[in-house]
Amino acid sequence: MKKIAIKILGMMVIAVVILQFNIVMAATKSELNASSKETNKKIEEAKEELENIDAEKSEALQQVEELIMQISSAQSEIDELNTKISDMNSQIEEAQAQLNKKQEEYDDKEALLEKRLVAAYEAGETSYLDVLFSSKSLTDLISNYYMLSEITQSDMELMDKIKKEQEEIEKAKQTLETSKQELDNAKTEKQQKATELQNAKNQKDTYVAQLNEQEKNTQAELEQFEQDKRAIQAELEEIARKEAANSGGSNVSNTPNNPSASGYIRPVVGYSITTGWMGYAGHTGVDFSGAGISGKPVLAVKAGTVVTSTALKYPNGNYKSYGEYIVINHHDGTMTLYAHGAPGSRLVSPGQSVSQGQQIMSVGTTGNSTGYHLHFEVRVNGRPVNPTPYLP
């Protein structure tokens, strides 16, 4: 009877444990569902807020913002063309110098061959036998025979070299002409972009005249942001070019084959992307936001070297553009940018090595920001690309 009672008691204990476990699991599941709903709700609220902001904007301001984006895009293309034209000019100058050198070497060899042919002609019908029979001893005979063989071989090699150099010079001339044509095309394209840029600026000026003072401030902030972004892009492209030159181009990729295998972690633990790549005009990254994100640690998504750690401010001390921001070079053709950090929260300096998961600053809302969030970018060869495929 005692054994039966113990068994019944044991079964009751197990039943209670199972019941509690199910209750906990149900609560956890309920919490997860509630958390998911809360996150989705915040995302929808953020979208509605953006829509409301757009609805409140005057038509003139909306037109100005669109034109600012067009102007910034055209200016970036012109900057790229200027770099391309400069590089091509350098390449053409180098190619021309090499061509001139080859031509001089060719002319020298051709003159030498011509002298030899003239000398041979003036010698008349002198043959191997004439030279050999004129030898005074066996040693002299061997020496003369060897000398004739060497001269003949040398002449033949010289003729082969001249022929090959002539072919190389013709190829170099064709390549040079092609490069010059590409340069002319780039200059023409630049002129077309410059015309588009000027037309967009003229249109923008027309709409700016219709803005009120508050809208003009918004316009000025947006223009400043686009100007800063172009300057940052130029700086990062230059870093990428120098690194590619030093490594022979082995760490540069215009289109990464498998971004998802990049080995990144998320820059803010426990938070998701609320505004995606090109979520609005000019948005060159993704935003992480949500309840309680203010002050949360911003982590390096991968090991690398800090190339930028600074705060963008107006002369009066107010934050602008990216505000407190950091750029890390991962030395694999990619860089990552972290923006709008909390004031004075940056923990790393340019040139410093950082490890994956190391805190580099805290989430804030400095610069051109309407709320606490982390703006995160991935740069390939200095230019922004969609960060989403890189993140787990």
Tab-separated table of C-alpha atoms in Angstrom:
chain	number	residue	atom	x	y	z
A	1	MET	CA	0.000	0.000	0.000
A	2	LYS	CA	2.864	2.306	0.868
A	3	LYS	CA	4.532	1.594	-2.487
A	4	ILE	CA	1.298	2.384	-4.315
A	5	ALA	CA	0.982	5.672	-2.448
A	6	ILE	CA	4.561	6.602	-3.361
A	7	LYS	CA	3.888	5.831	-7.025
A	8	ILE	CA	0.723	7.926	-7.009
A	9	LEU	CA	2.588	10.781	-5.310
A	10	GLY	CA	5.388	10.550	-7.919
A	11	MET	CA	2.898	10.646	-10.764
A	12	MET	CA	1.234	13.692	-9.235
A	13	VAL	CA	4.625	15.475	-8.964
A	14	ILE	CA	5.416	14.686	-12.610
A	15	ALA	CA	1.963	15.896	-13.654
A	16	VAL	CA	2.479	19.171	-11.766
A	17	VAL	CA	5.930	19.680	-13.370
A	18	ILE	CA	4.534	18.991	-16.844
A	19	LEU	CA	1.627	21.362	-16.176
A	20	GLN	CA	3.995	24.126	-15.001
A	21	PHE	CA	6.257	23.543	-18.010
A	22	ASN	CA	3.290	23.873	-20.371
A	23	ILE	CA	2.199	27.025	-18.571
A	24	VAL	CA	5.723	28.497	-18.892
A	25	MET	CA	5.930	27.497	-22.555
A	26	ALA	CA	2.523	28.989	-23.210
A	27	ALA	CA	3.557	32.193	-21.452
A	28	THR	CA	6.832	32.316	-23.406
A	29	LYS	CA	5.009	31.719	-26.673
A	30	SER	CA	2.476	34.361	-25.710
A	31	GLU	CA	5.271	36.814	-24.908
A	32	LEU	CA	7.020	36.088	-28.200
A	33	ASN	CA	3.795	36.608	-30.110
A	34	ALA	CA	3.161	39.832	-28.212
A	35	SER	CA	6.730	40.989	-28.881
A	36	SER	CA	6.384	40.164	-32.573
A	37	LYS	CA	3.084	42.038	-32.768
A	38	GLU	CA	4.645	45.001	-30.957
A	39	THR	CA	7.582	45.055	-33.412
A	40	ASN	CA	5.260	44.864	-36.418
A	41	LYS	CA	3.121	47.590	-34.885
A	42	LYS	CA	6.157	49.867	-34.510
A	43	ILE	CA	7.201	49.200	-38.102
A	44	GLU	CA	3.714	50.104	-39.317
A	45	GLU	CA	3.703	53.217	-37.094
A	46	ALA	CA	7.067	54.251	-38.559
A	47	LYS	CA	5.713	53.793	-42.076
A	48	GLU	CA	2.592	55.800	-41.221
A	49	GLU	CA	4.752	58.522	-39.673
A	50	LEU	CA	6.822	58.761	-42.864
A	51	GLU	CA	3.643	58.903	-44.933
A	52	ASN	CA	2.198	61.616	-42.669
A	53	ILE	CA	5.435	63.608	-42.905
A	54	ASP	CA	5.335	63.346	-46.710
A	55	ALA	CA	1.665	64.375	-46.734
A	56	GLU	CA	2.435	67.449	-44.639
A	57	LYS	CA	5.159	68.586	-46.997
A	58	SER	CA	4.184	71.195	-49.532
A	59	GLU	CA	4.317	70.178	-53.177
A	60	ALA	CA	7.158	72.650	-53.677
A	61	LEU	CA	9.248	71.047	-50.911
A	62	GLN	CA	8.609	67.558	-52.292
A	63	GLN	CA	9.739	68.755	-55.723
A	64	VAL	CA	12.824	70.360	-54.177
A	65	GLU	CA	13.741	67.139	-52.343
A	66	GLU	CA	13.371	65.072	-55.524
A	67	LEU	CA	15.511	67.553	-57.444
A	68	ILE	CA	18.153	67.571	-54.686
A	69	MET	CA	18.401	63.782	-55.102
A	70	GLN	CA	18.682	64.171	-58.882
A	71	ILE	CA	21.342	66.847	-58.478
A	72	SER	CA	23.275	64.733	-55.984
A	73	SER	CA	23.091	61.698	-58.280
A	74	ALA	CA	24.222	63.744	-61.293
A	75	GLN	CA	27.044	65.318	-59.279
A	76	SER	CA	28.199	61.873	-58.107
A	77	GLU	CA	28.238	60.644	-61.698
A	78	ILE	CA	30.231	63.706	-62.747
A	79	ASP	CA	32.688	63.099	-59.882
A	80	GLU	CA	33.100	59.487	-61.047
A	81	LEU	CA	33.603	60.647	-64.634
A	82	ASN	CA	36.201	63.180	-63.497
A	83	THR	CA	38.075	60.380	-61.722
A	84	LYS	CA	37.735	58.163	-64.799
A	85	ILE	CA	38.971	60.940	-67.105
A	86	SER	CA	41.917	61.678	-64.816
A	87	ASP	CA	42.863	57.990	-64.657
A	88	MET	CA	42.531	57.618	-68.420
A	89	ASN	CA	44.685	60.690	-69.031
A	90	SER	CA	47.394	59.184	-66.828
A	91	GLN	CA	47.106	55.829	-68.597
A	92	ILE	CA	47.285	57.478	-72.026
A	93	GLU	CA	50.342	59.513	-71.032
A	94	GLU	CA	52.049	56.365	-69.733
A	95	ALA	CA	51.072	54.387	-72.845
A	96	GLN	CA	52.346	57.190	-75.094
A	97	ALA	CA	55.676	57.276	-73.260
A	98	GLN	CA	56.034	53.490	-73.605
A	99	LEU	CA	55.127	53.712	-77.282
A	100	ASN	CA	57.732	56.437	-77.857
A	101	LYS	CA	60.362	54.312	-76.117
A	102	LYS	CA	59.472	51.260	-78.200
A	103	GLN	CA	59.601	53.371	-81.350
A	104	GLU	CA	63.086	54.644	-80.452
A	105	GLU	CA	64.329	51.098	-79.788
A	106	TYR	CA	62.798	49.966	-83.056
A	107	ASP	CA	64.418	52.826	-84.980
A	108	ASP	CA	67.835	52.044	-83.427
A	109	LYS	CA	67.628	48.347	-84.326
A	110	GLU	CA	66.400	49.112	-87.825
A	111	ALA	CA	69.322	51.547	-88.366
A	112	LEU	CA	71.782	48.914	-87.105
A	113	LEU	CA	70.368	46.278	-89.443
A	114	GLU	CA	70.503	48.726	-92.327
A	115	LYS	CA	74.217	49.382	-91.648
A	116	ARG	CA	74.930	45.671	-91.628
A	117	LEU	CA	73.093	45.137	-94.892
A	118	VAL	CA	74.997	48.022	-96.512
A	119	ALA	CA	78.289	46.585	-95.262
A	120	ALA	CA	77.376	43.174	-96.616
A	121	TYR	CA	76.452	44.685	-99.974
A	122	GLU	CA	79.707	46.637	-100.193
A	123	ALA	CA	81.680	43.448	-99.404
A	124	GLY	CA	80.366	41.997	-102.638
A	125	GLU	CA	80.220	38.214	-103.142
A	126	THR	CA	82.390	37.347	-100.153
A	127	SER	CA	81.361	33.874	-99.006
A	128	TYR	CA	82.092	31.537	-96.127
A	129	LEU	CA	84.749	29.809	-98.262
A	130	ASP	CA	86.542	33.112	-99.008
A	131	VAL	CA	86.798	33.894	-95.320
A	132	LEU	CA	87.776	30.354	-94.363
A	133	PHE	CA	90.421	29.925	-97.107
A	134	SER	CA	91.995	33.210	-96.076
A	135	SER	CA	92.591	31.833	-92.597
A	136	LYS	CA	96.339	31.497	-91.808
A	137	SER	CA	96.024	28.643	-89.278
A	138	LEU	CA	93.618	26.129	-87.879
A	139	THR	CA	92.990	28.378	-84.884
A	140	ASP	CA	92.334	31.305	-87.211
A	141	LEU	CA	89.990	29.111	-89.270
A	142	ILE	CA	87.936	28.081	-86.243
A	143	SER	CA	87.833	31.656	-85.013
A	144	ASN	CA	86.673	33.020	-88.388
A	145	TYR	CA	84.030	30.308	-88.753
A	146	TYR	CA	82.669	30.997	-85.264
A	147	MET	CA	82.638	34.744	-85.920
A	148	LEU	CA	80.705	34.312	-89.195
A	149	SER	CA	78.185	32.035	-87.493
A	150	GLU	CA	77.676	34.513	-84.667
A	151	ILE	CA	77.221	37.446	-87.046
A	152	THR	CA	74.709	35.532	-89.130
A	153	GLN	CA	72.781	34.381	-86.033
A	154	SER	CA	72.874	37.886	-84.600
A	155	ASP	CA	71.492	39.365	-87.815
A	156	MET	CA	68.675	36.831	-87.894
A	157	GLU	CA	67.785	37.503	-84.255
A	158	LEU	CA	67.885	41.229	-84.899
A	159	MET	CA	65.496	40.849	-87.830
A	160	ASP	CA	63.122	38.772	-85.654
A	161	LYS	CA	63.237	41.379	-82.879
A	162	ILE	CA	62.511	44.176	-85.325
A	163	LYS	CA	59.545	42.280	-86.726
A	164	LYS	CA	58.106	41.560	-83.248
A	165	GLU	CA	58.643	45.120	-82.066
A	166	GLN	CA	56.921	46.417	-85.179
A	167	GLU	CA	53.900	44.241	-84.366
A	168	GLU	CA	53.924	45.381	-80.726
A	169	ILE	CA	54.093	49.014	-81.782
A	170	GLU	CA	51.086	48.579	-84.077
A	171	LYS	CA	49.092	46.939	-81.262
A	172	ALA	CA	50.124	49.685	-78.843
A	173	LYS	CA	49.011	52.328	-81.341
A	174	GLN	CA	45.612	50.663	-81.718
A	175	THR	CA	45.181	50.376	-77.941
A	176	LEU	CA	46.161	54.019	-77.538
A	177	GLU	CA	43.653	55.121	-80.163
A	178	THR	CA	40.924	53.084	-78.427
A	179	SER	CA	41.803	54.706	-75.082
A	180	LYS	CA	41.674	58.162	-76.647
A	181	GLN	CA	38.232	57.371	-78.086
A	182	GLU	CA	37.016	56.177	-74.671
A	183	LEU	CA	38.370	59.387	-73.161
A	184	ASP	CA	36.461	61.473	-75.713
A	185	ASN	CA	33.288	59.473	-74.920
A	186	ALA	CA	33.776	60.068	-71.184
A	187	LYS	CA	34.209	63.806	-71.784
A	188	THR	CA	31.039	63.878	-73.900
A	189	GLU	CA	29.121	61.985	-71.206
A	190	LYS	CA	30.414	64.392	-68.578
A	191	GLN	CA	29.180	67.344	-70.645
A	192	GLN	CA	25.732	65.754	-70.948
A	193	LYS	CA	25.601	65.154	-67.187
A	194	ALA	CA	26.715	68.727	-66.566
A	195	THR	CA	23.816	69.956	-68.708
A	196	GLU	CA	21.377	67.725	-66.799
A	197	LEU	CA	22.808	69.013	-63.539
A	198	GLN	CA	22.369	72.644	-64.516
A	199	ASN	CA	18.780	72.035	-65.695
A	200	ALA	CA	17.944	70.343	-62.377
A	201	LYS	CA	19.501	73.240	-60.452
A	202	ASN	CA	17.442	75.755	-62.446
A	203	GLN	CA	14.263	73.782	-61.709
A	204	LYS	CA	15.164	73.558	-58.037
A	205	ASP	CA	15.688	77.324	-57.794
A	206	THR	CA	12.177	77.841	-59.169
A	207	TYR	CA	10.626	75.689	-56.456
A	208	VAL	CA	12.888	77.020	-53.667
A	209	ALA	CA	11.408	80.466	-54.244
A	210	GLN	CA	8.023	79.000	-53.165
A	211	LEU	CA	9.277	77.592	-49.831
A	212	ASN	CA	8.699	79.104	-46.420
A	213	GLU	CA	11.586	79.637	-43.996
A	214	GLN	CA	11.129	76.312	-42.195
A	215	GLU	CA	11.053	74.432	-45.503
A	216	LYS	CA	14.172	76.268	-46.660
A	217	ASN	CA	15.956	75.044	-43.515
A	218	THR	CA	14.879	71.485	-44.344
A	219	GLN	CA	16.149	71.956	-47.896
A	220	ALA	CA	19.500	73.280	-46.658
A	221	GLU	CA	19.933	70.345	-44.259
A	222	LEU	CA	19.169	67.838	-47.025
A	223	GLU	CA	21.589	69.508	-49.436
A	224	GLN	CA	24.284	69.517	-46.751
A	225	PHE	CA	23.654	65.822	-46.088
A	226	GLU	CA	24.000	64.938	-49.784
A	227	GLN	CA	27.162	67.034	-50.039
A	228	ASP	CA	28.673	65.271	-47.011
A	229	LYS	CA	27.721	61.858	-48.405
A	230	ARG	CA	29.508	62.623	-51.692
A	231	ALA	CA	32.613	63.747	-49.809
A	232	ILE	CA	32.564	60.581	-47.670
A	233	GLN	CA	32.102	58.406	-50.746
A	234	ALA	CA	35.039	60.071	-52.497
A	235	GLU	CA	37.200	59.537	-49.402
A	236	LEU	CA	36.249	55.841	-49.078
A	237	GLU	CA	36.695	55.214	-52.811
A	238	GLU	CA	40.213	56.629	-52.562
A	239	ILE	CA	40.985	54.346	-49.607
A	240	ALA	CA	39.629	51.376	-51.600
A	241	ARG	CA	41.717	52.328	-54.665
A	242	LYS	CA	44.929	52.599	-52.641
A	243	GLU	CA	44.284	49.303	-50.877
A	244	ALA	CA	43.526	47.627	-54.214
A	245	ALA	CA	46.762	49.004	-55.680
A	246	ASN	CA	48.771	47.740	-52.704
A	247	SER	CA	47.182	44.282	-52.860
A	248	GLY	CA	47.151	43.971	-56.639
A	249	GLY	CA	43.352	44.249	-56.668
A	250	SER	CA	42.876	40.892	-54.954
A	251	ASN	CA	40.581	42.229	-52.234
A	252	VAL	CA	38.237	44.272	-54.428
A	253	SER	CA	34.949	43.103	-55.889
A	254	ASN	CA	32.378	45.168	-57.787
A	255	THR	CA	29.746	42.458	-57.253
A	256	PRO	CA	30.462	40.141	-54.326
A	257	ASN	CA	29.746	36.541	-55.304
A	258	ASN	CA	28.167	35.560	-52.003
A	259	PRO	CA	27.476	38.457	-49.625
A	260	SER	CA	25.532	36.230	-47.218
A	261	ALA	CA	28.793	34.396	-46.499
A	262	SER	CA	30.496	37.626	-45.444
A	263	GLY	CA	30.586	36.543	-41.791
A	264	TYR	CA	28.824	39.635	-40.402
A	265	ILE	CA	26.860	39.776	-37.153
A	266	ARG	CA	24.067	42.265	-36.451
A	267	PRO	CA	25.271	45.700	-35.305
A	268	VAL	CA	22.629	46.031	-32.551
A	269	VAL	CA	21.675	42.921	-30.569
A	270	GLY	CA	17.955	42.252	-30.278
A	271	TYR	CA	16.794	44.796	-32.867
A	272	SER	CA	15.647	44.400	-36.459
A	273	ILE	CA	15.688	46.502	-39.603
A	274	THR	CA	12.760	48.917	-39.635
A	275	THR	CA	13.703	50.922	-42.715
A	276	GLY	CA	15.312	48.982	-45.536
A	277	TRP	CA	17.686	49.711	-48.417
A	278	MET	CA	16.334	52.641	-50.438
A	279	GLY	CA	13.348	52.755	-48.095
A	280	TYR	CA	13.072	56.360	-49.220
A	281	ALA	CA	14.919	58.533	-51.728
A	282	GLY	CA	18.606	58.843	-50.912
A	283	HIS	CA	18.575	56.185	-48.167
A	284	THR	CA	21.850	54.367	-48.791
A	285	GLY	CA	21.662	51.899	-45.921
A	286	VAL	CA	19.270	50.263	-43.445
A	287	ASP	CA	17.976	51.477	-40.074
A	288	PHE	CA	17.756	49.495	-36.833
A	289	SER	CA	15.235	50.897	-34.370
A	290	GLY	CA	12.660	49.942	-31.744
A	291	ALA	CA	11.570	50.532	-28.169
A	292	GLY	CA	14.448	51.111	-25.771
A	293	ILE	CA	17.166	51.231	-28.431
A	294	SER	CA	18.511	54.575	-27.204
A	295	GLY	CA	21.991	54.072	-25.761
A	296	LYS	CA	22.257	50.421	-26.803
A	297	PRO	CA	25.771	49.251	-27.802
A	298	VAL	CA	26.670	49.458	-31.487
A	299	LEU	CA	28.906	46.523	-32.415
A	300	ALA	CA	31.471	46.037	-35.176
A	301	VAL	CA	29.833	43.491	-37.484
A	302	LYS	CA	33.233	42.087	-38.467
A	303	ALA	CA	36.879	42.570	-37.516
A	304	GLY	CA	38.736	45.348	-39.316
A	305	THR	CA	40.454	48.707	-39.068
A	306	VAL	CA	38.718	51.983	-38.244
A	307	VAL	CA	39.202	54.462	-41.098
A	308	THR	CA	36.798	57.139	-39.844
A	309	SER	CA	35.544	58.045	-36.385
A	310	THR	CA	34.227	61.575	-36.191
A	311	ALA	CA	31.258	63.871	-35.616
A	312	LEU	CA	29.835	65.972	-38.440
A	313	LYS	CA	28.804	69.395	-37.119
A	314	TYR	CA	27.909	72.859	-38.342
A	315	PRO	CA	30.165	75.764	-37.276
A	316	ASN	CA	27.662	76.564	-34.496
A	317	GLY	CA	28.243	73.106	-32.979
A	318	ASN	CA	24.939	71.531	-34.006
A	319	TYR	CA	25.112	68.057	-35.507
A	320	LYS	CA	24.513	67.529	-39.236
A	321	SER	CA	24.259	64.692	-41.756
A	322	TYR	CA	25.507	61.401	-40.234
A	323	GLY	CA	26.221	63.079	-36.899
A	324	GLU	CA	28.483	60.829	-34.824
A	325	TYR	CA	29.626	58.147	-37.262
A	326	ILE	CA	32.262	55.445	-37.760
A	327	VAL	CA	33.577	53.565	-40.803
A	328	ILE	CA	35.423	50.229	-40.531
A	329	ASN	CA	37.491	48.720	-43.342
A	330	HIS	CA	37.269	44.904	-43.313
A	331	HIS	CA	40.091	44.493	-45.869
A	332	ASP	CA	38.026	42.179	-48.072
A	333	GLY	CA	36.738	44.848	-50.443
A	334	THR	CA	34.001	45.903	-48.004
A	335	MET	CA	33.592	48.638	-45.422
A	336	THR	CA	30.753	49.263	-42.966
A	337	LEU	CA	29.390	52.620	-41.810
A	338	TYR	CA	27.558	53.274	-38.521
A	339	ALA	CA	25.776	56.624	-38.129
A	340	HIS	CA	23.736	58.880	-35.769
A	341	GLY	CA	25.529	57.652	-32.630
A	342	ALA	CA	24.898	59.197	-29.226
A	343	PRO	CA	26.889	62.380	-28.491
A	344	GLY	CA	30.445	61.575	-27.432
A	345	SER	CA	29.807	57.821	-27.410
A	346	ARG	CA	32.438	56.808	-29.978
A	347	LEU	CA	34.934	54.408	-28.383
A	348	VAL	CA	37.366	53.878	-31.301
A	349	SER	CA	39.789	56.028	-33.293
A	350	PRO	CA	41.062	56.017	-36.906
A	351	GLY	CA	43.767	53.401	-37.435
A	352	GLN	CA	42.584	51.270	-34.515
A	353	SER	CA	41.996	47.539	-35.059
A	354	VAL	CA	38.636	46.246	-33.852
A	355	SER	CA	37.353	42.721	-33.324
A	356	GLN	CA	33.978	41.355	-34.332
A	357	GLY	CA	31.346	42.162	-31.696
A	358	GLN	CA	33.411	44.940	-30.082
A	359	GLN	CA	31.370	47.962	-29.002
A	360	ILE	CA	32.322	51.001	-31.063
A	361	MET	CA	29.676	53.534	-29.924
A	362	SER	CA	26.080	53.787	-28.635
A	363	VAL	CA	22.805	54.281	-30.495
A	364	GLY	CA	21.691	57.902	-30.660
A	365	THR	CA	19.901	60.360	-32.918
A	366	THR	CA	22.576	62.900	-33.894
A	367	GLY	CA	22.658	64.594	-37.284
A	368	ASN	CA	19.926	64.282	-39.893
A	369	SER	CA	17.782	61.984	-37.763
A	370	THR	CA	14.178	62.075	-36.560
A	371	GLY	CA	14.465	59.480	-33.784
A	372	TYR	CA	16.761	57.062	-31.982
A	373	HIS	CA	18.117	54.480	-34.416
A	374	LEU	CA	21.292	53.108	-35.976
A	375	HIS	CA	21.867	53.839	-39.645
A	376	PHE	CA	24.038	51.027	-41.049
A	377	GLU	CA	25.713	50.840	-44.472
A	378	VAL	CA	27.854	48.352	-46.388
A	379	ARG	CA	30.303	49.838	-48.857
A	380	VAL	CA	31.973	47.924	-51.721
A	381	ASN	CA	34.911	49.777	-53.293
A	382	GLY	CA	33.732	52.770	-51.283
A	383	ARG	CA	30.203	52.798	-52.741
A	384	PRO	CA	27.014	51.867	-50.858
A	385	VAL	CA	25.300	48.564	-51.660
A	386	ASN	CA	22.268	46.817	-50.183
A	387	PRO	CA	23.386	45.686	-46.678
A	388	THR	CA	20.586	43.139	-46.196
A	389	PRO	CA	22.299	40.148	-47.927
A	390	TYR	CA	25.349	40.638	-45.715
A	391	LEU	CA	23.452	40.376	-42.424
A	392	PRO	CA	22.354	37.172	-40.672
